[in-house]
PDB file of C-alpha atoms in Angstrom:
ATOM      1  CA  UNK F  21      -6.099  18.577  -6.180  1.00 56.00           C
ATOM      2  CA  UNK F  22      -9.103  17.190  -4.423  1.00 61.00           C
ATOM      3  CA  UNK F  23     -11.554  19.607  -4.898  1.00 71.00           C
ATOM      4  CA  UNK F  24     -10.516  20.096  -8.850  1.00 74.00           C
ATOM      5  CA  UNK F  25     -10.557  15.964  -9.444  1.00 80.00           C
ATOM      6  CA  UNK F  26     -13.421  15.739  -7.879  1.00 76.00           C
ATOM      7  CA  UNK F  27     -15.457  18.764  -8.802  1.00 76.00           C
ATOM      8  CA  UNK F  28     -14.762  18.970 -12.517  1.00 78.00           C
ATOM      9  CA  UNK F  29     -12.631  15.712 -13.947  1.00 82.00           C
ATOM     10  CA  UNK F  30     -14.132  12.504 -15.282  1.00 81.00           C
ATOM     11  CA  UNK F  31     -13.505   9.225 -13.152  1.00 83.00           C
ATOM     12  CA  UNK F  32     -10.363   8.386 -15.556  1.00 85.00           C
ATOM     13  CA  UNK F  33      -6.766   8.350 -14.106  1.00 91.00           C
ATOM     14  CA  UNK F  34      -3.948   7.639 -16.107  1.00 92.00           C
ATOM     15  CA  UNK F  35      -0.917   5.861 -14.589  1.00 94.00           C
ATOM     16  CA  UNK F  36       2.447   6.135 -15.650  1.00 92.00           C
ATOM     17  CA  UNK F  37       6.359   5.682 -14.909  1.00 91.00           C
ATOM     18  CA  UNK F  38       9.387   6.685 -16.658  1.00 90.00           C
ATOM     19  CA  UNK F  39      13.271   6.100 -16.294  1.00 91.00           C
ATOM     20  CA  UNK F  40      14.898   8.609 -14.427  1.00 92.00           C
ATOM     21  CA  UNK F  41      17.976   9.340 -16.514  1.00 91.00           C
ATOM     22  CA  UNK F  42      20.562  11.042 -13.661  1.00 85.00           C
ATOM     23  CA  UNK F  43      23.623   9.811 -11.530  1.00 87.00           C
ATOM     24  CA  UNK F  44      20.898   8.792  -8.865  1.00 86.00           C
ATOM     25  CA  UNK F  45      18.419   6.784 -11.668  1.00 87.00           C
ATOM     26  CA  UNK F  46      15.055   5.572  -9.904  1.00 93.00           C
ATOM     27  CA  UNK F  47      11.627   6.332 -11.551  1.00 93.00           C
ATOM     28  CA  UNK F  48       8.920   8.925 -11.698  1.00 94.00           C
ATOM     29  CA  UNK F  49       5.539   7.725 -11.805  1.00 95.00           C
ATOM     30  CA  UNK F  50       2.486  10.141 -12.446  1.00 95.00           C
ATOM     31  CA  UNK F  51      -0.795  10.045 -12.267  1.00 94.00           C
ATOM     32  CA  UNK F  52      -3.509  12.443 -14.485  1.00 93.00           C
ATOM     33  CA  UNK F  53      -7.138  12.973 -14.917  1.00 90.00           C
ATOM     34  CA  UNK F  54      -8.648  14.656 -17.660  1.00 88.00           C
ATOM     35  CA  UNK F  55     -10.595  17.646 -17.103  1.00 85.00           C
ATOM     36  CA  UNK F  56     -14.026  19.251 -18.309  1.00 82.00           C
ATOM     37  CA  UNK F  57     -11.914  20.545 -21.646  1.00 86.00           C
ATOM     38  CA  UNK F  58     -10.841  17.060 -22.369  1.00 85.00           C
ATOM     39  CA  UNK F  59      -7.219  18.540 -20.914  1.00 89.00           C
ATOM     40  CA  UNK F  60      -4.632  16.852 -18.446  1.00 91.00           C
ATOM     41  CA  UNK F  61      -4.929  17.380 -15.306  1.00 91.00           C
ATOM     42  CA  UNK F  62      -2.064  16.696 -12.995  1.00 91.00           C
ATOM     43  CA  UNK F  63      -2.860  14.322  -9.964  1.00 92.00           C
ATOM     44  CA  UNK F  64       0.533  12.913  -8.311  1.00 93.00           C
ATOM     45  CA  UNK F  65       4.063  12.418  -8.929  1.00 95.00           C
ATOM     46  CA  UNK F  66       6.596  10.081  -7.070  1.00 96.00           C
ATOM     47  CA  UNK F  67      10.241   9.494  -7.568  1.00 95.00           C
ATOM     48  CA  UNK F  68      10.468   5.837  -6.560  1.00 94.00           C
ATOM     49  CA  UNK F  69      13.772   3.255  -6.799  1.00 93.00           C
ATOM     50  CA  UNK F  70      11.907   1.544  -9.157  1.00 90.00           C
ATOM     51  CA  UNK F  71       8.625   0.362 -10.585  1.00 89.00           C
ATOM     52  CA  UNK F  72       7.328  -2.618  -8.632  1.00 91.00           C
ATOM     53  CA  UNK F  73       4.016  -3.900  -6.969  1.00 92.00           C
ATOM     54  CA  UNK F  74       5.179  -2.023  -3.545  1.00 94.00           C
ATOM     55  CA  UNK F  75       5.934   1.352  -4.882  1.00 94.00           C
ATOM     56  CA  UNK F  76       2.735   1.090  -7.540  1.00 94.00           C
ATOM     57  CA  UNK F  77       0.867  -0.001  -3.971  1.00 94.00           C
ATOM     58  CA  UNK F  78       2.429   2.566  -1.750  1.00 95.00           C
ATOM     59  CA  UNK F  79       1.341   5.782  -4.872  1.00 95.00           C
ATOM     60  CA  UNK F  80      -1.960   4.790  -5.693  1.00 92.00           C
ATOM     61  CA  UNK F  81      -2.561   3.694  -2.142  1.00 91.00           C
ATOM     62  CA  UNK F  82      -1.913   7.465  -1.788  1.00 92.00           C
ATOM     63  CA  UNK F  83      -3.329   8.630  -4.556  1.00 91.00           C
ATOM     64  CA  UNK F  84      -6.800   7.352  -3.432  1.00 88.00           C
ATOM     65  CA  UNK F  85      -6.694   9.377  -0.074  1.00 87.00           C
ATOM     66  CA  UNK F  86      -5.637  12.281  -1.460  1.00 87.00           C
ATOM     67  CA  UNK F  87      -8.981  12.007  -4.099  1.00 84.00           C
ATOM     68  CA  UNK F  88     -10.945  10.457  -1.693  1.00 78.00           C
ATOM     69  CA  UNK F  89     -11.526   6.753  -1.222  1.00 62.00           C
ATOM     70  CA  UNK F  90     -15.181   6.642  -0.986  1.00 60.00           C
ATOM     71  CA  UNK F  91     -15.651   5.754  -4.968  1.00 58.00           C
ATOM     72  CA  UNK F  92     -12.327   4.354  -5.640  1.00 58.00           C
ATOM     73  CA  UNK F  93     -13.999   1.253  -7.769  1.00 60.00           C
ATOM     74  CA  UNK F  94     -15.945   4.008  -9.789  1.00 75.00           C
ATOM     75  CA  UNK F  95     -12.631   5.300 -11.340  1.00 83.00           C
ATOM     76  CA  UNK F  96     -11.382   4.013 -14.339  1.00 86.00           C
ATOM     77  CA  UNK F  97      -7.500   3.615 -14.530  1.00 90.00           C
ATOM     78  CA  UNK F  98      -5.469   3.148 -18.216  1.00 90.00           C
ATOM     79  CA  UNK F  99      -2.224   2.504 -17.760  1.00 91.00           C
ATOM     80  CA  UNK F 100       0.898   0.058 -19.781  1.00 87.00           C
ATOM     81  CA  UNK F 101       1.126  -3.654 -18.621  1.00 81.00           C
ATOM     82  CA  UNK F 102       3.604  -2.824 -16.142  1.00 79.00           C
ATOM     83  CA  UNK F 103       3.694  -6.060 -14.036  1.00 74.00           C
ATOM     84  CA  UNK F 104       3.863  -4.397 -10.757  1.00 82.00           C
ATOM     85  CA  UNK F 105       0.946  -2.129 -11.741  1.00 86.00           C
ATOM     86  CA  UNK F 106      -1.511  -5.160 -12.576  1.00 84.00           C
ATOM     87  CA  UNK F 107      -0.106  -6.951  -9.620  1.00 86.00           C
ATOM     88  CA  UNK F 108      -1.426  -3.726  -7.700  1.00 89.00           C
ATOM     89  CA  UNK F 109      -4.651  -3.576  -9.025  1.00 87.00           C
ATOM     90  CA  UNK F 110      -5.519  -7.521  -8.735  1.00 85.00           C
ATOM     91  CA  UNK F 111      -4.807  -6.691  -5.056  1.00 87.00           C
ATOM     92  CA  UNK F 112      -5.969  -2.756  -3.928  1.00 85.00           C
ATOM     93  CA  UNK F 113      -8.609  -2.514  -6.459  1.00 84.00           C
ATOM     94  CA  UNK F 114     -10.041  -5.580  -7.985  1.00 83.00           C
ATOM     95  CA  UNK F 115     -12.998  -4.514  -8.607  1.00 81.00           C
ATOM     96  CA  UNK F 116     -11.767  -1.088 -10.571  1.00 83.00           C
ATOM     97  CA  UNK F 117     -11.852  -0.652 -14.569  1.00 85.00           C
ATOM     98  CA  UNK F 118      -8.129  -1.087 -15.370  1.00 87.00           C
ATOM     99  CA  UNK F 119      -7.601  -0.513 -19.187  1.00 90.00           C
ATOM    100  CA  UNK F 120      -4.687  -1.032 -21.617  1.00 92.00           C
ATOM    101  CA  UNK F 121      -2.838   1.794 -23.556  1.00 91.00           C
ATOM    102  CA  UNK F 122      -3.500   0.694 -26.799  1.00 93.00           C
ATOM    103  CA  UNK F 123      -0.030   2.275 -27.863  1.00 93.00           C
ATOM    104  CA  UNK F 124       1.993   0.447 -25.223  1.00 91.00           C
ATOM    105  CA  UNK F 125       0.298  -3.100 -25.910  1.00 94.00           C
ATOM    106  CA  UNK F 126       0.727  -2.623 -29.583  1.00 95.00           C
ATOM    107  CA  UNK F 127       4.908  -1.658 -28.728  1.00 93.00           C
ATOM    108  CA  UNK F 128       4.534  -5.158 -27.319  1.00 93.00           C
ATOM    109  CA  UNK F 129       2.104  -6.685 -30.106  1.00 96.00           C
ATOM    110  CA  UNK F 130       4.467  -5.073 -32.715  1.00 95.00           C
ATOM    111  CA  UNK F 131       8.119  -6.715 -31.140  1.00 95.00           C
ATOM    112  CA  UNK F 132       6.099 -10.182 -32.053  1.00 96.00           C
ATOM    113  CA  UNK F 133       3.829  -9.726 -34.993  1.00 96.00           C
ATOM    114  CA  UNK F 134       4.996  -7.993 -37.744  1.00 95.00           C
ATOM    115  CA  UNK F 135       3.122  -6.093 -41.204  1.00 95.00           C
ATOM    116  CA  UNK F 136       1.083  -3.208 -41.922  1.00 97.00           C
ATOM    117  CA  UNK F 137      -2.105  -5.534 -41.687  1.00 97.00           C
ATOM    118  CA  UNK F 138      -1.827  -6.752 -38.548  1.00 97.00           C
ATOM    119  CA  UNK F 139      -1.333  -3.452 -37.132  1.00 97.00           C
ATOM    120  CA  UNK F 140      -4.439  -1.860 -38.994  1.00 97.00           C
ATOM    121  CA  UNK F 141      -6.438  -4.615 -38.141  1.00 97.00           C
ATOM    122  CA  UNK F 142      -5.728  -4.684 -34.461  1.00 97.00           C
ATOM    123  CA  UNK F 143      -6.055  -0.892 -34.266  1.00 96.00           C
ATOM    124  CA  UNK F 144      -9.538  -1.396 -35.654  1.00 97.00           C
ATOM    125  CA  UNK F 145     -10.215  -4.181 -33.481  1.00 97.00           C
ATOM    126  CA  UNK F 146      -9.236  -1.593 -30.557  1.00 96.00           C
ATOM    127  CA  UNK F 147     -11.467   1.450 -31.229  1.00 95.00           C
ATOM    128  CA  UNK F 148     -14.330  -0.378 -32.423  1.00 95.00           C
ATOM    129  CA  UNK F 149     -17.416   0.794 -31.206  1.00 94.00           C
ATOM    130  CA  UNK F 150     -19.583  -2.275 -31.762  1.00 95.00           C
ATOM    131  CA  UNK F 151     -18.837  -6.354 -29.984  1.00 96.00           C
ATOM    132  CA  UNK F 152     -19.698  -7.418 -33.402  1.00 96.00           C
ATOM    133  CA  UNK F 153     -17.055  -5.010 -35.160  1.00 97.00           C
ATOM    134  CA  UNK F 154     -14.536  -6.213 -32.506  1.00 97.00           C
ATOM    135  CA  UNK F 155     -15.532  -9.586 -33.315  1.00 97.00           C
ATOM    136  CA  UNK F 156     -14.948  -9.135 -36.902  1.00 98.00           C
ATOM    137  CA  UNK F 157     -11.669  -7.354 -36.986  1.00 98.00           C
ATOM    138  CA  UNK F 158     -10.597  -9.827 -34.541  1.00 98.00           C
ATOM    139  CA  UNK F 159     -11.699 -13.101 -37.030  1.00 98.00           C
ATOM    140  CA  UNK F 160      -9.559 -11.062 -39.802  1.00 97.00           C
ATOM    141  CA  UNK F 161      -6.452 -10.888 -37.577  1.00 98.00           C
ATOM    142  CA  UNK F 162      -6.826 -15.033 -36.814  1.00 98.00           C
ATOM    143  CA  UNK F 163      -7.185 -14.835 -40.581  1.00 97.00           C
ATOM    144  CA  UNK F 164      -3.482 -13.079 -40.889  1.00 97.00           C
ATOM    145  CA  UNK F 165      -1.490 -15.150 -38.083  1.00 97.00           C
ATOM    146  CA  UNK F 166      -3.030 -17.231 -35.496  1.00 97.00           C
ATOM    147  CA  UNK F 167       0.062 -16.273 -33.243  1.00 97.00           C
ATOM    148  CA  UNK F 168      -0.934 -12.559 -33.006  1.00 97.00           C
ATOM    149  CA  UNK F 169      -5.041 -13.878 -32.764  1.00 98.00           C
ATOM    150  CA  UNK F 170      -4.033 -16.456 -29.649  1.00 97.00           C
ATOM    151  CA  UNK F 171      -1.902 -13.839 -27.907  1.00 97.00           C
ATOM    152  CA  UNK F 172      -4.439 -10.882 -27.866  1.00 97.00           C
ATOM    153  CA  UNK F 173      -7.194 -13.708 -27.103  1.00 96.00           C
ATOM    154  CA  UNK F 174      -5.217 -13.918 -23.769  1.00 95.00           C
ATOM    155  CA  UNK F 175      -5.757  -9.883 -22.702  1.00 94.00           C
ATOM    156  CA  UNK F 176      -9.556  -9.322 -21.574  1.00 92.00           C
ATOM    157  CA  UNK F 177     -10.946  -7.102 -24.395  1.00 94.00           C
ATOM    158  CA  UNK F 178     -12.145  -4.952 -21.433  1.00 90.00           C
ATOM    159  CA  UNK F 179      -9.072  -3.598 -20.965  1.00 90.00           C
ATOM    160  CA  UNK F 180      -7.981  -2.846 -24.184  1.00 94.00           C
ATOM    161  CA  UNK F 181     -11.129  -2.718 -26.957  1.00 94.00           C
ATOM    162  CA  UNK F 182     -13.456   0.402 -27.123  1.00 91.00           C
ATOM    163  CA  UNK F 183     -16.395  -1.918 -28.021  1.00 93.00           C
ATOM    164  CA  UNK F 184     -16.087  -3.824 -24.359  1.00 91.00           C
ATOM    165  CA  UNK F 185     -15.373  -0.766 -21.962  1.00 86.00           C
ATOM    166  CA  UNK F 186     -17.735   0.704 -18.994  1.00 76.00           C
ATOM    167  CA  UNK F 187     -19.168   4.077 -20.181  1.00 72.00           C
ATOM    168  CA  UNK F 188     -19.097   5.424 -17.376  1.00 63.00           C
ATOM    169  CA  UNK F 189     -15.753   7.072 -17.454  1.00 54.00           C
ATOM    170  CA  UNK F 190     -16.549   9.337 -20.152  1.00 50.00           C
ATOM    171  CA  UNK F 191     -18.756  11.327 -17.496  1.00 48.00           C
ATOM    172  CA  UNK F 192     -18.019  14.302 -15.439  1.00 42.00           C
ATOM    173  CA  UNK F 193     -17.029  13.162 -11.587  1.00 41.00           C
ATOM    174  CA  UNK F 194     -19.968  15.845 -10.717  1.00 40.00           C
ATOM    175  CA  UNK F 195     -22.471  14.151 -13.009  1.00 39.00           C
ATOM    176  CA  UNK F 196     -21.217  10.540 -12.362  1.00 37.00           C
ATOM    177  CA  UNK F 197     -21.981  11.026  -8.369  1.00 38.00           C
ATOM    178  CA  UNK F 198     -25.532  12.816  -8.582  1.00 37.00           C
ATOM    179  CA  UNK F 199     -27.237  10.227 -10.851  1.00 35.00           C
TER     180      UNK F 199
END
């Protein structure tokens, strides 16, 4: 795992934890890089009790051994707003890129703030290349409901809008550390 993360995988991990659906129950989390083809690459896997700041700790504190510690702020992690998670990350790597999944913060957005519009317009605001495009798709969605405008104004766009995140996790681990 080592050698492949490093040698050929861009500095992006995705984190992740599902419901275990047995007799026993806990949770798996995973964790997945993406490769020189733009294809998953399997990192780590835990069955855990459940998902909460000491198991999230315990896996990625794990995870960064096993891929090396030495650039663990140069990794960018995506990952769902799992409490625990962020609670992790405020604490083991503060300094890391932690970014949104756009899908699970709009299963969240959606439960609250409802119509085709809204959901166009924040999708928009999300992939948007450009502050100023942000910006704009942003002013439209204060235009639709203040309530949805307020309670994305409360998530740092840099860990959820295209426009605000760190390039440097679109490069190859290879290229990233030889510059």
């Amino acid at each position: 795992m080592t050698t492949g993360f490093n040698a050929g995988c861009r500095p992006f991990i995705g984190l992740d934890g599902c419901f275990l659906k047995t007799s026993f129950g806990g949770q798996l989390l995973s964790a997945v890089g993406r490769d020189g083809n733009n294809q998953m690459f399997p990192l780590a896997i835990a069955i855990v009790e459940a998902e909460t700041k000491e198991t999230w700790t315990w896996f990625i504190g794990n995870l960064l051994h096993a891929i090396g510690c030495g650039y663990r702020n140069s990794i960018t992690f995506i990952s769902d707003r799992q409490k625990g998670l962020v609670d992790t990350f405020e604490e083991l790597l503060p300094d890391a890129d932690h970014r949104y999944c756009i899908r699970h913060l709009y299963a969240n957005f959606k439960a609250l703030y409802k119509g085709q519009a809204l959901k166009d317009e924040l999708w928009w605001a999300a992939t948007s290349y450009r502050v100023h495009d942000f910006e704009k798709y942003m002013e439209t969605i204060k235009e639709l409901d203040t309530g949805a405008y307020d309670w994305l104004k409360d998530i740092d766009p840099c860990q959820w809008s295209r426009a605000y995140f760190n390039p440097r996790s679109n490069q190859r681990q290879a290229n990233y550390h030889n510059a």
